[in-house]
Coordinates of N, CA and C in Angstrom, one line a residue:
M1 N -7.3 69.2 -1.3 CA -6.1 68.5 -0.7 C -6.9 67.3 -0.5
K2 N -7.8 67.2 0.4 CA -7.7 66.1 1.0 C -9.0 65.1 0.1
N3 N -9.1 65.6 -1.8 CA -9.9 64.6 -2.5 C -8.4 63.8 -3.1
E4 N -6.8 64.5 -3.0 CA -6.5 64.3 -3.8 C -5.7 63.3 -2.9
N5 N -5.5 63.2 -1.8 CA -5.3 62.0 -0.6 C -5.5 60.9 -0.8
K6 N -7.2 61.0 -0.7 CA -7.8 59.6 -1.2 C -8.1 59.3 -2.9
E7 N -7.4 60.0 -3.5 CA -7.4 59.8 -4.6 C -6.0 58.6 -5.1
V8 N -4.7 59.1 -4.4 CA -3.4 58.3 -4.5 C -3.7 57.3 -3.4
K9 N -4.6 57.6 -2.5 CA -4.7 55.8 -1.7 C -4.8 55.1 -2.3
V10 N -6.2 55.6 -3.4 CA -7.2 54.3 -3.3 C -6.0 54.1 -4.8
K11 N -5.2 54.8 -5.9 CA -4.4 54.2 -6.3 C -3.4 53.5 -5.5
E12 N -3.1 53.6 -4.9 CA -2.0 52.7 -4.4 C -2.4 51.5 -3.8
V13 N -3.5 51.3 -2.6 CA -4.1 50.0 -2.9 C -4.5 49.1 -4.3
E14 N -5.2 50.0 -5.2 CA -5.0 49.0 -6.3 C -3.7 48.6 -7.3
S15 N -2.8 49.5 -6.9 CA -1.5 49.2 -7.4 C -1.0 47.9 -6.5
K16 N -1.3 47.7 -5.3 CA -0.8 46.3 -4.4 C -1.7 45.5 -4.7
E17 N -3.1 45.8 -5.6 CA -3.6 44.5 -5.5 C -3.7 44.2 -6.6
V18 N -2.9 44.4 -8.0 CA -2.2 44.2 -9.0 C -1.2 43.6 -8.6
E19 N -0.3 44.0 -8.1 CA 1.1 43.3 -7.3 C 0.9 42.2 -6.7
L20 N -0.4 42.0 -6.0 CA -0.4 41.1 -5.6 C -1.0 39.8 -5.8
V21 N -1.5 40.2 -6.9 CA -2.1 39.2 -8.4 C -1.1 38.7 -8.8
K22 N -0.1 39.3 -9.1 CA 1.3 39.1 -10.1 C 1.9 38.1 -9.2
N23 N 2.0 38.7 -8.1 CA 2.9 37.5 -6.6 C 2.1 36.1 -7.1
S24 N 0.7 36.4 -6.4 CA 0.2 35.0 -6.0 C 0.2 34.2 -7.3
N25 N 0.6 34.8 -8.4 CA 0.4 33.5 -9.9 C 2.6 33.0 -9.5
L26 N 3.4 34.0 -9.0 CA 4.4 33.2 -8.9 C 4.8 32.8 -7.3
S27 N 3.8 32.5 -6.4 CA 4.2 32.2 -5.3 C 4.5 31.1 -4.9
S28 N 3.8 30.2 -5.9 CA 4.4 28.7 -5.7 C 5.9 28.4 -6.4
F29 N 6.0 29.3 -7.0 CA 7.4 29.1 -7.8 C 8.4 29.7 -6.7
M30 N 7.8 30.7 -6.3 CA 8.6 31.3 -5.6 C 9.2 30.9 -4.3
D31 N 8.1 30.1 -3.8 CA 7.9 29.4 -2.4 C 9.1 28.2 -2.6
Y32 N 9.0 27.5 -3.5 CA 9.6 26.7 -4.5 C 11.3 27.1 -4.4
L33 N 11.4 28.1 -4.8 CA 12.8 28.9 -4.9 C 13.7 28.8 -4.1
V34 N 12.4 29.7 -2.7 CA 13.2 29.9 -1.6 C 12.7 29.3 -0.1
R35 N 12.8 27.9 -0.2 CA 12.4 26.4 0.1 C 13.9 26.3 1.3
N36 N 13.8 26.2 2.5 CA 15.4 26.0 2.9 C 15.7 24.7 2.7
N37 N 16.8 24.7 3.2 CA 17.2 23.0 3.2 C 16.5 22.3 3.9
K38 N 16.2 22.6 5.1 CA 15.0 21.3 5.9 C 13.7 21.0 5.2
Q39 N 13.7 21.7 4.6 CA 12.0 21.5 3.9 C 12.3 20.5 2.5
I40 N 13.5 21.3 2.2 CA 14.1 20.6 1.0 C 14.2 18.8 1.3
R41 N 15.3 18.8 2.5 CA 15.5 17.2 2.9 C 14.0 16.7 2.8
A42 N 13.0 17.0 4.0 CA 11.9 16.7 4.1 C 11.3 16.1 2.6
D43 N 11.3 17.0 1.4 CA 10.6 16.5 0.6 C 11.2 15.0 -0.3
R44 N 12.8 15.6 -0.2 CA 13.3 14.6 -0.7 C 13.2 12.8 0.1
A45 N 13.0 12.8 1.1 CA 13.1 11.9 2.3 C 11.7 11.0 1.6
E46 N 10.4 12.1 1.6 CA 9.5 11.8 1.0 C 9.0 11.2 0.0
V47 N 9.9 11.3 -1.2 CA 10.0 11.2 -2.3 C 10.5 9.8 -1.7
I48 N 11.5 9.2 -1.4 CA 12.5 8.2 -1.1 C 11.8 6.9 0.1
A49 N 11.1 7.7 0.3 CA 10.6 6.8 1.3 C 8.9 6.4 0.6
E50 N 8.4 7.0 0.2 CA 7.5 6.8 -0.7 C 7.7 5.6 -1.9
D51 N 8.6 5.4 -2.7 CA 9.1 4.6 -3.5 C 9.7 3.8 -2.8
T52 N 10.1 3.5 -1.8 CA 11.1 2.5 -1.2 C 9.8 1.4 -0.8
E53 N 8.7 2.1 0.2 CA 7.4 1.6 0.4 C 6.9 0.7 -0.9
I54 N 7.0 1.5 -1.7 CA 6.4 0.5 -2.5 C 6.9 -0.5 -3.3
I55 N 8.1 -0.3 -3.5 CA 9.1 -1.3 -4.0 C 9.0 -2.8 -2.6
F56 N 9.2 -2.4 -1.6 CA 8.9 -3.2 -0.6 C 7.8 -4.4 -0.9
K57 N 6.8 -3.6 -0.9 CA 5.4 -4.5 -1.2 C 5.6 -5.3 -2.4
R58 N 6.1 -4.3 -3.6 CA 5.9 -5.5 -4.8 C 6.5 -6.2 -4.5
T59 N 7.9 -6.5 -4.0 CA 9.1 -7.4 -3.6 C 8.5 -8.5 -2.5
I60 N 7.5 -8.0 -1.7 CA 6.7 -9.0 -1.3 C 5.9 -9.7 -1.6
E61 N 5.4 -9.0 -2.9 CA 3.8 -9.6 -3.8 C 4.5 -10.7 -4.7
D62 N 5.8 -10.5 -4.9 CA 6.5 -11.4 -5.9 C 6.8 -13.1 -5.2
I63 N 7.2 -12.4 -4.4 CA 7.7 -13.4 -3.1 C 6.9 -14.6 -3.2
E64 N 5.9 -14.1 -2.9 CA 4.3 -14.8 -2.3 C 4.0 -15.3 -3.6
L65 N 4.1 -14.6 -4.9 CA 4.0 -15.6 -5.7 C 4.8 -16.0 -6.5
R66 N 5.9 -16.3 -6.4 CA 6.7 -17.2 -6.0 C 6.6 -18.6 -5.8
I67 N 6.5 -18.2 -4.6 CA 5.9 -19.6 -3.8 C 5.1 -20.3 -4.1
K68 N 3.6 -19.6 -4.4 CA 2.7 -20.1 -5.2 C 2.7 -21.3 -6.0
K69 N 3.4 -20.7 -7.0 CA 4.2 -20.9 -8.8 C 5.3 -22.6 -8.0
L70 N 5.8 -22.4 -7.4 CA 6.7 -23.1 -6.7 C 6.0 -24.7 -6.2
S71 N 4.6 -24.3 -5.2 CA 4.1 -25.3 -4.9 C 2.9 -25.6 -5.6
R72 N 2.8 -25.3 -7.0 CA 2.1 -25.6 -7.8 C 2.7 -26.4 -8.8
E73 N 4.0 -26.3 -8.7 CA 4.6 -27.0 -10.1 C 5.1 -28.4 -9.0
R74 N 5.1 -28.0 -7.9 CA 5.3 -29.7 -7.1 C 4.3 -30.8 -6.9
E75 N 3.4 -29.8 -6.6 CA 1.8 -30.4 -6.7 C 1.6 -30.9 -7.8
N76 N 2.3 -30.3 -9.1 CA 1.7 -31.0 -10.6 C 2.5 -32.3 -11.0
M77 N 3.9 -32.5 -10.3 CA 4.6 -33.0 -10.0 C 4.0 -34.9 -9.9
L78 N 2.9 -34.4 -9.0 CA 1.9 -35.7 -8.7 C 1.6 -36.4 -9.6
D79 N 1.2 -35.8 -10.6 CA -0.1 -36.0 -11.4 C 0.9 -36.9 -12.8
L80 N 0.4 -38.0 -12.5 CA 1.3 -38.7 -13.3 C 0.4 -39.8 -14.5
S81 N 0.0 -39.2 -15.0 CA -1.2 -39.2 -16.2 C -0.2 -38.1 -17.4
P82 N 0.7 -38.8 -18.8 CA 1.2 -38.0 -19.2 C 0.3 -37.3 -20.2
D83 N -0.8 -38.0 -21.1 CA -1.4 -37.4 -21.9 C -3.1 -36.9 -21.1
H84 N -3.9 -37.5 -20.6 CA -5.0 -37.8 -20.4 C -5.0 -37.7 -19.3
A85 N -6.3 -37.0 -17.6 CA -6.6 -37.4 -16.7 C -6.6 -39.3 -16.4
L86 N -7.1 -40.1 -17.8 CA -7.5 -41.4 -17.5 C -6.0 -42.6 -17.5
S87 N -5.4 -41.6 -18.4 CA -4.1 -42.7 -18.6 C -3.1 -42.6 -17.0
L88 N -2.9 -43.7 -17.2 CA -1.5 -43.6 -16.0 C -0.5 -43.7 -16.9
K89 N 1.0 -43.0 -16.4 CA 2.4 -43.1 -15.9 C 2.3 -44.9 -15.8
L90 N 3.1 -45.4 -16.9 CA 3.8 -46.9 -16.6 C 4.8 -46.8 -15.7
A91 N 4.8 -48.1 -14.5 CA 5.7 -48.0 -13.6 C 7.3 -47.6 -14.6
E92 N 7.3 -48.4 -15.3 CA 8.9 -48.6 -16.0 C 9.0 -47.1 -16.5
D93 N 8.5 -46.4 -17.1 CA 8.2 -44.6 -17.4 C 8.7 -43.7 -16.2
F94 N 8.6 -44.2 -15.1 CA 8.5 -43.6 -13.9 C 10.1 -43.4 -13.4
N95 N 10.7 -42.5 -13.6 CA 12.4 -42.3 -13.0 C 12.1 -41.8 -11.5
A96 N 12.3 -42.8 -10.5 CA 12.2 -42.2 -8.8 C 13.3 -41.3 -8.7
N97 N 14.4 -41.9 -9.3 CA 15.6 -40.6 -8.6 C 15.2 -39.1 -9.1
D98 N 14.9 -39.0 -10.1 CA 14.4 -37.6 -10.9 C 13.7 -36.7 -10.1
F99 N 12.6 -37.4 -9.9 CA 11.0 -37.1 -9.2 C 11.6 -36.6 -7.6
V100 N 12.4 -37.6 -7.0 CA 12.8 -37.2 -5.4 C 13.7 -35.8 -5.9
T101 N 14.8 -36.3 -6.8 CA 15.8 -34.6 -6.9 C 14.9 -33.4 -6.9
K102 N 13.8 -34.0 -8.4 CA 13.4 -32.3 -8.4 C 12.2 -32.2 -7.0
D103 N 11.7 -32.9 -6.7 CA 10.5 -32.9 -5.8 C 11.5 -32.2 -4.3
L104 N 13.1 -32.7 -3.8 CA 13.8 -31.8 -3.0 C 14.0 -30.7 -3.3
K105 N 14.5 -30.7 -5.0 CA 15.2 -29.1 -5.0 C 13.9 -28.0 -5.1
I106 N 12.9 -28.4 -5.4 CA 11.6 -27.3 -5.1 C 11.5 -27.1 -3.8
G107 N 11.4 -28.4 -3.1 CA 11.2 -28.2 -1.7 C 12.2 -27.0 -1.2
V108 N 13.2 -27.1 -1.8 CA 14.5 -26.3 -0.6 C 14.3 -24.8 -1.2
E109 N 13.7 -24.5 -2.5 CA 13.4 -23.2 -3.1 C 12.2 -22.6 -2.5
I110 N 10.9 -23.6 -2.0 CA 10.1 -22.8 -1.4 C 10.6 -22.3 -0.1
R111 N 11.4 -23.3 0.7 CA 11.6 -22.9 2.1 C 12.5 -21.5 1.8
N112 N 13.4 -21.8 0.8 CA 14.2 -20.5 0.9 C 13.3 -18.9 0.5
E113 N 12.2 -18.9 -0.2 CA 11.4 -17.8 -0.5 C 10.8 -18.0 0.5
E114 N 10.0 -19.1 1.2 CA 9.7 -18.4 2.7 C 10.5 -17.7 4.0
I115 N 11.6 -17.8 3.6 CA 12.5 -17.2 4.2 C 12.7 -15.6 4.2
R116 N 13.4 -15.8 2.8 CA 12.7 -14.6 2.3 C 11.5 -13.4 2.8
L117 N 10.6 -14.0 2.9 CA 9.2 -13.5 2.7 C 8.8 -13.2 4.0
E118 N 9.9 -14.2 5.4 CA 9.5 -13.7 6.4 C 10.5 -12.4 6.7
I119 N 11.4 -12.4 6.3 CA 12.6 -10.9 6.3 C 12.4 -10.1 6.0
A120 N 11.4 -9.7 4.9 CA 10.9 -8.6 4.3 C 9.6 -8.3 4.8
K121 N 9.2 -9.7 4.8 CA 7.7 -8.6 5.3 C 8.2 -8.0 7.3
K122 N 9.1 -8.6 8.0 CA 9.2 -7.9 9.2 C 10.5 -6.8 9.1
R123 N 10.8 -6.5 8.1 CA 11.5 -5.6 7.9 C 10.7 -4.4 7.4
Y124 N 9.5 -4.8 6.6 CA 8.8 -3.4 5.8 C 8.1 -3.2 7.0
N125 N 7.4 -3.7 7.9 CA 6.7 -3.7 9.2 C 7.9 -2.8 9.9
Y126 N 8.9 -3.2 10.3 CA 9.9 -2.1 10.6 C 9.8 -0.8 10.6
L127 N 10.4 -0.8 9.3 CA 10.4 0.3 8.1 C 9.1 1.6 8.5
F128 N 8.1 0.7 8.1 CA 7.2 1.5 7.2 C 5.7 1.3 8.7
G129 N 6.1 0.4 9.6 CA 5.1 0.2 10.7 C 3.6 0.1 10.5
G130 N 3.9 -0.5 9.2 CA 2.2 -1.1 8.7 C 2.8 -2.6 8.8
L131 N 1.4 -3.2 8.9 CA 1.0 -4.7 8.5 C 1.0 -5.0 7.1
I132 N 1.9 -6.3 6.7 CA 1.7 -6.7 5.3 C 1.7 -8.0 5.7

């Protein structure tokens, strides 16, 4: 009788081990299905925060690039050689009004982008706690 009890217990242990193995394969899926509302919200919040941080960084980089391009364009306006480095634009070919208008326009664009950059950096630091 004692031997029978031992065999039954061994079989029970073996069947539970098999059951545990089966359950471990489904555990990730089951865990996902039975997550509570707090866990679901936390997962969603993490995804939203990560996406937003990446887009914020990209936007800041885009603004910095735009400022560099505008600054280069403004500097290139000072190059008055039309064909090559040795030739000079004749005074009669130079339109001062157009130059001033374009220079001021680019200057305003640069200033606007600098303001956007300052706001974006401050907001990024506030929202994500990191320095950029």
